[in-house]
PDB file of C-alpha atoms in Angstrom:
ATOM      1  CA  UNK A   1     104.871 121.803 120.401  1.00 88.00           C
ATOM      2  CA  UNK A   2     107.504 119.613 118.600  1.00 90.00           C
ATOM      3  CA  UNK A   3     108.974 120.885 115.362  1.00 93.00           C
ATOM      4  CA  UNK A   4     110.912 118.696 112.746  1.00 95.00           C
ATOM      5  CA  UNK A   5     112.293 119.316 109.540  1.00 97.00           C
ATOM      6  CA  UNK A   6     112.064 116.738 106.500  1.00 98.00           C
ATOM      7  CA  UNK A   7     115.802 115.807 105.542  1.00 98.00           C
ATOM      8  CA  UNK A   8     114.873 113.090 102.981  1.00 98.00           C
ATOM      9  CA  UNK A   9     111.959 111.465 101.200  1.00 98.00           C
ATOM     10  CA  UNK A  10     112.454 107.775 100.018  1.00 97.00           C
ATOM     11  CA  UNK A  11     111.716 106.831  96.396  1.00 96.00           C
ATOM     12  CA  UNK A  12     108.657 104.607  97.515  1.00 95.00           C
ATOM     13  CA  UNK A  13     107.717 106.909 100.402  1.00 96.00           C
ATOM     14  CA  UNK A  14     104.574 108.556  98.787  1.00 94.00           C
ATOM     15  CA  UNK A  15     101.899 106.556  97.099  1.00 90.00           C
ATOM     16  CA  UNK A  16      98.674 108.042  95.691  1.00 82.00           C
ATOM     17  CA  UNK A  17      97.062 104.655  96.321  1.00 88.00           C
ATOM     18  CA  UNK A  18      97.922 104.387  99.998  1.00 90.00           C
ATOM     19  CA  UNK A  19      96.834 107.395 102.015  1.00 94.00           C
ATOM     20  CA  UNK A  20      99.926 107.235 104.620  1.00 95.00           C
ATOM     21  CA  UNK A  21     103.231 108.574 105.212  1.00 97.00           C
ATOM     22  CA  UNK A  22     105.926 106.679 107.400  1.00 98.00           C
ATOM     23  CA  UNK A  23     107.996 109.018 109.293  1.00 98.00           C
ATOM     24  CA  UNK A  24     111.384 108.046 110.783  1.00 97.00           C
ATOM     25  CA  UNK A  25     114.224 109.863 112.527  1.00 96.00           C
ATOM     26  CA  UNK A  26     117.773 110.206 110.995  1.00 95.00           C
ATOM     27  CA  UNK A  27     118.759 106.764 112.527  1.00 94.00           C
ATOM     28  CA  UNK A  28     116.588 104.873 110.095  1.00 96.00           C
ATOM     29  CA  UNK A  29     118.158 101.914 108.034  1.00 96.00           C
ATOM     30  CA  UNK A  30     118.738 102.202 104.424  1.00 96.00           C
ATOM     31  CA  UNK A  31     115.894  99.845 103.761  1.00 96.00           C
ATOM     32  CA  UNK A  32     113.495 101.936 105.748  1.00 96.00           C
ATOM     33  CA  UNK A  33     114.681 105.122 104.111  1.00 97.00           C
ATOM     34  CA  UNK A  34     113.514 103.752 100.762  1.00 97.00           C
ATOM     35  CA  UNK A  35     109.801 103.868 101.970  1.00 97.00           C
ATOM     36  CA  UNK A  36     109.881 106.499 104.563  1.00 98.00           C
ATOM     37  CA  UNK A  37     110.134 110.397 105.115  1.00 98.00           C
ATOM     38  CA  UNK A  38     113.062 111.143 107.271  1.00 98.00           C
ATOM     39  CA  UNK A  39     112.588 113.950 109.829  1.00 97.00           C
ATOM     40  CA  UNK A  40     115.147 115.642 112.069  1.00 95.00           C
ATOM     41  CA  UNK A  41     114.057 117.559 115.286  1.00 92.00           C
ATOM     42  CA  UNK A  42     114.572 121.297 115.189  1.00 91.00           C
ATOM     43  CA  UNK A  43     114.510 121.698 118.943  1.00 78.00           C
ATOM     44  CA  UNK A  44     115.953 118.546 120.856  1.00 69.00           C
ATOM     45  CA  UNK A  45     114.396 119.561 124.073  1.00 70.00           C
ATOM     46  CA  UNK A  46     110.655 119.251 122.821  1.00 77.00           C
ATOM     47  CA  UNK A  47     108.521 116.086 123.636  1.00 86.00           C
ATOM     48  CA  UNK A  48     104.935 115.848 122.403  1.00 91.00           C
ATOM     49  CA  UNK A  49     101.873 114.041 123.502  1.00 94.00           C
ATOM     50  CA  UNK A  50      99.671 113.847 120.462  1.00 96.00           C
ATOM     51  CA  UNK A  51      95.965 113.469 121.232  1.00 97.00           C
ATOM     52  CA  UNK A  52      92.542 113.645 119.436  1.00 97.00           C
ATOM     53  CA  UNK A  53      91.813 117.265 118.439  1.00 97.00           C
ATOM     54  CA  UNK A  54      95.548 118.243 118.141  1.00 97.00           C
ATOM     55  CA  UNK A  55      97.048 119.124 114.894  1.00 98.00           C
ATOM     56  CA  UNK A  56     100.079 118.323 112.709  1.00 98.00           C
ATOM     57  CA  UNK A  57     101.005 120.990 110.173  1.00 98.00           C
ATOM     58  CA  UNK A  58     103.268 120.337 107.139  1.00 98.00           C
ATOM     59  CA  UNK A  59     104.260 124.016 106.494  1.00 96.00           C
ATOM     60  CA  UNK A  60     101.031 125.879 105.899  1.00 96.00           C
ATOM     61  CA  UNK A  61      98.928 122.563 105.463  1.00 97.00           C
ATOM     62  CA  UNK A  62      97.178 121.731 108.713  1.00 98.00           C
ATOM     63  CA  UNK A  63      95.685 118.445 109.743  1.00 98.00           C
ATOM     64  CA  UNK A  64      93.473 117.545 112.654  1.00 98.00           C
ATOM     65  CA  UNK A  65      94.165 114.444 114.631  1.00 98.00           C
ATOM     66  CA  UNK A  66      91.308 111.837 114.690  1.00 98.00           C
ATOM     67  CA  UNK A  67      92.954 109.036 116.541  1.00 97.00           C
ATOM     68  CA  UNK A  68      96.369 108.268 118.019  1.00 97.00           C
ATOM     69  CA  UNK A  69      97.642 104.601 118.377  1.00 96.00           C
ATOM     70  CA  UNK A  70      98.897 103.355 121.749  1.00 95.00           C
ATOM     71  CA  UNK A  71     102.626 103.421 120.568  1.00 97.00           C
ATOM     72  CA  UNK A  72     102.522 106.552 118.469  1.00 97.00           C
ATOM     73  CA  UNK A  73     103.725 109.084 121.071  1.00 96.00           C
ATOM     74  CA  UNK A  74     106.378 106.799 122.613  1.00 96.00           C
ATOM     75  CA  UNK A  75     107.931 105.996 119.176  1.00 96.00           C
ATOM     76  CA  UNK A  76     107.646 109.580 117.904  1.00 95.00           C
ATOM     77  CA  UNK A  77     109.411 111.016 120.870  1.00 93.00           C
ATOM     78  CA  UNK A  78     112.044 108.155 121.055  1.00 92.00           C
ATOM     79  CA  UNK A  79     113.001 107.437 117.497  1.00 94.00           C
ATOM     80  CA  UNK A  80     111.146 109.935 115.307  1.00 94.00           C
ATOM     81  CA  UNK A  81     108.879 107.223 114.032  1.00 96.00           C
ATOM     82  CA  UNK A  82     105.083 107.372 113.491  1.00 97.00           C
ATOM     83  CA  UNK A  83     102.742 106.419 110.604  1.00 97.00           C
ATOM     84  CA  UNK A  84     100.413 109.240 109.552  1.00 98.00           C
ATOM     85  CA  UNK A  85      97.235 107.833 108.019  1.00 97.00           C
ATOM     86  CA  UNK A  86      95.077 110.206 105.996  1.00 97.00           C
ATOM     87  CA  UNK A  87      91.919 108.096 106.213  1.00 95.00           C
ATOM     88  CA  UNK A  88      89.025 107.504 108.576  1.00 94.00           C
ATOM     89  CA  UNK A  89      90.223 105.291 111.405  1.00 94.00           C
ATOM     90  CA  UNK A  90      88.650 101.855 111.333  1.00 92.00           C
ATOM     91  CA  UNK A  91      85.600 101.222 113.510  1.00 91.00           C
ATOM     92  CA  UNK A  92      87.326  98.352 115.608  1.00 91.00           C
ATOM     93  CA  UNK A  93      90.245  99.683 117.741  1.00 86.00           C
ATOM     94  CA  UNK A  94      91.994  96.359 117.024  1.00 88.00           C
ATOM     95  CA  UNK A  95      92.164  97.188 113.354  1.00 91.00           C
ATOM     96  CA  UNK A  96      93.915 100.540 113.877  1.00 91.00           C
ATOM     97  CA  UNK A  97      97.574 100.829 113.452  1.00 92.00           C
ATOM     98  CA  UNK A  98      99.305 100.827 116.962  1.00 95.00           C
ATOM     99  CA  UNK A  99     101.900 103.298 115.775  1.00 96.00           C
ATOM    100  CA  UNK A 100      99.449 105.386 113.598  1.00 97.00           C
ATOM    101  CA  UNK A 101      98.028 108.854 113.740  1.00 98.00           C
ATOM    102  CA  UNK A 102      94.771 109.356 111.789  1.00 98.00           C
ATOM    103  CA  UNK A 103      94.410 112.751 110.205  1.00 98.00           C
ATOM    104  CA  UNK A 104      91.767 114.885 108.428  1.00 98.00           C
ATOM    105  CA  UNK A 105      91.514 116.074 105.657  1.00 97.00           C
ATOM    106  CA  UNK A 106      91.904 112.754 103.987  1.00 96.00           C
ATOM    107  CA  UNK A 107      94.573 114.009 101.360  1.00 95.00           C
ATOM    108  CA  UNK A 108      98.299 113.551 101.397  1.00 96.00           C
ATOM    109  CA  UNK A 109     100.130 116.816 102.034  1.00 96.00           C
ATOM    110  CA  UNK A 110     102.568 118.148  99.641  1.00 95.00           C
ATOM    111  CA  UNK A 111     105.923 117.326 100.993  1.00 97.00           C
ATOM    112  CA  UNK A 112     109.508 118.505 100.237  1.00 98.00           C
ATOM    113  CA  UNK A 113     112.932 118.439 101.754  1.00 98.00           C
ATOM    114  CA  UNK A 114     113.370 121.251 104.102  1.00 98.00           C
ATOM    115  CA  UNK A 115     109.659 121.555 104.985  1.00 98.00           C
ATOM    116  CA  UNK A 116     108.931 121.811 108.699  1.00 97.00           C
ATOM    117  CA  UNK A 117     106.328 119.639 110.484  1.00 97.00           C
ATOM    118  CA  UNK A 118     104.833 121.037 113.458  1.00 95.00           C
ATOM    119  CA  UNK A 119     103.199 118.626 116.051  1.00 94.00           C
ATOM    120  CA  UNK A 120     100.748 120.467 118.320  1.00 90.00           C
ATOM    121  CA  UNK A 121      98.749 118.934 121.162  1.00 79.00           C
TER     122      UNK A 121
END
């Protein structure tokens, strides 16, 4: 299990029209910070291998993983970057976000600075 903590939420990071959240680690540029949720690892030693059927919890709000893009685990473990998509994955694999993780239920979680995110495989 990997646990991170939200340290910042960009002014344009959350949109009710787009059911996704872009997460980055602390090294994100100022431009990325405007549209991203910034997370910091609570435990530096933890690596995660997200897979279908695993879960991601935002505090007490738990989501099931429906699909994991081919770059998601590498980028999450190396730079804290992943795109969380709260929608049904597209039928065609080539239409899915390479760095994306598709989650259910299909609603955005309530986020706040200081909230912990638990990635469970």
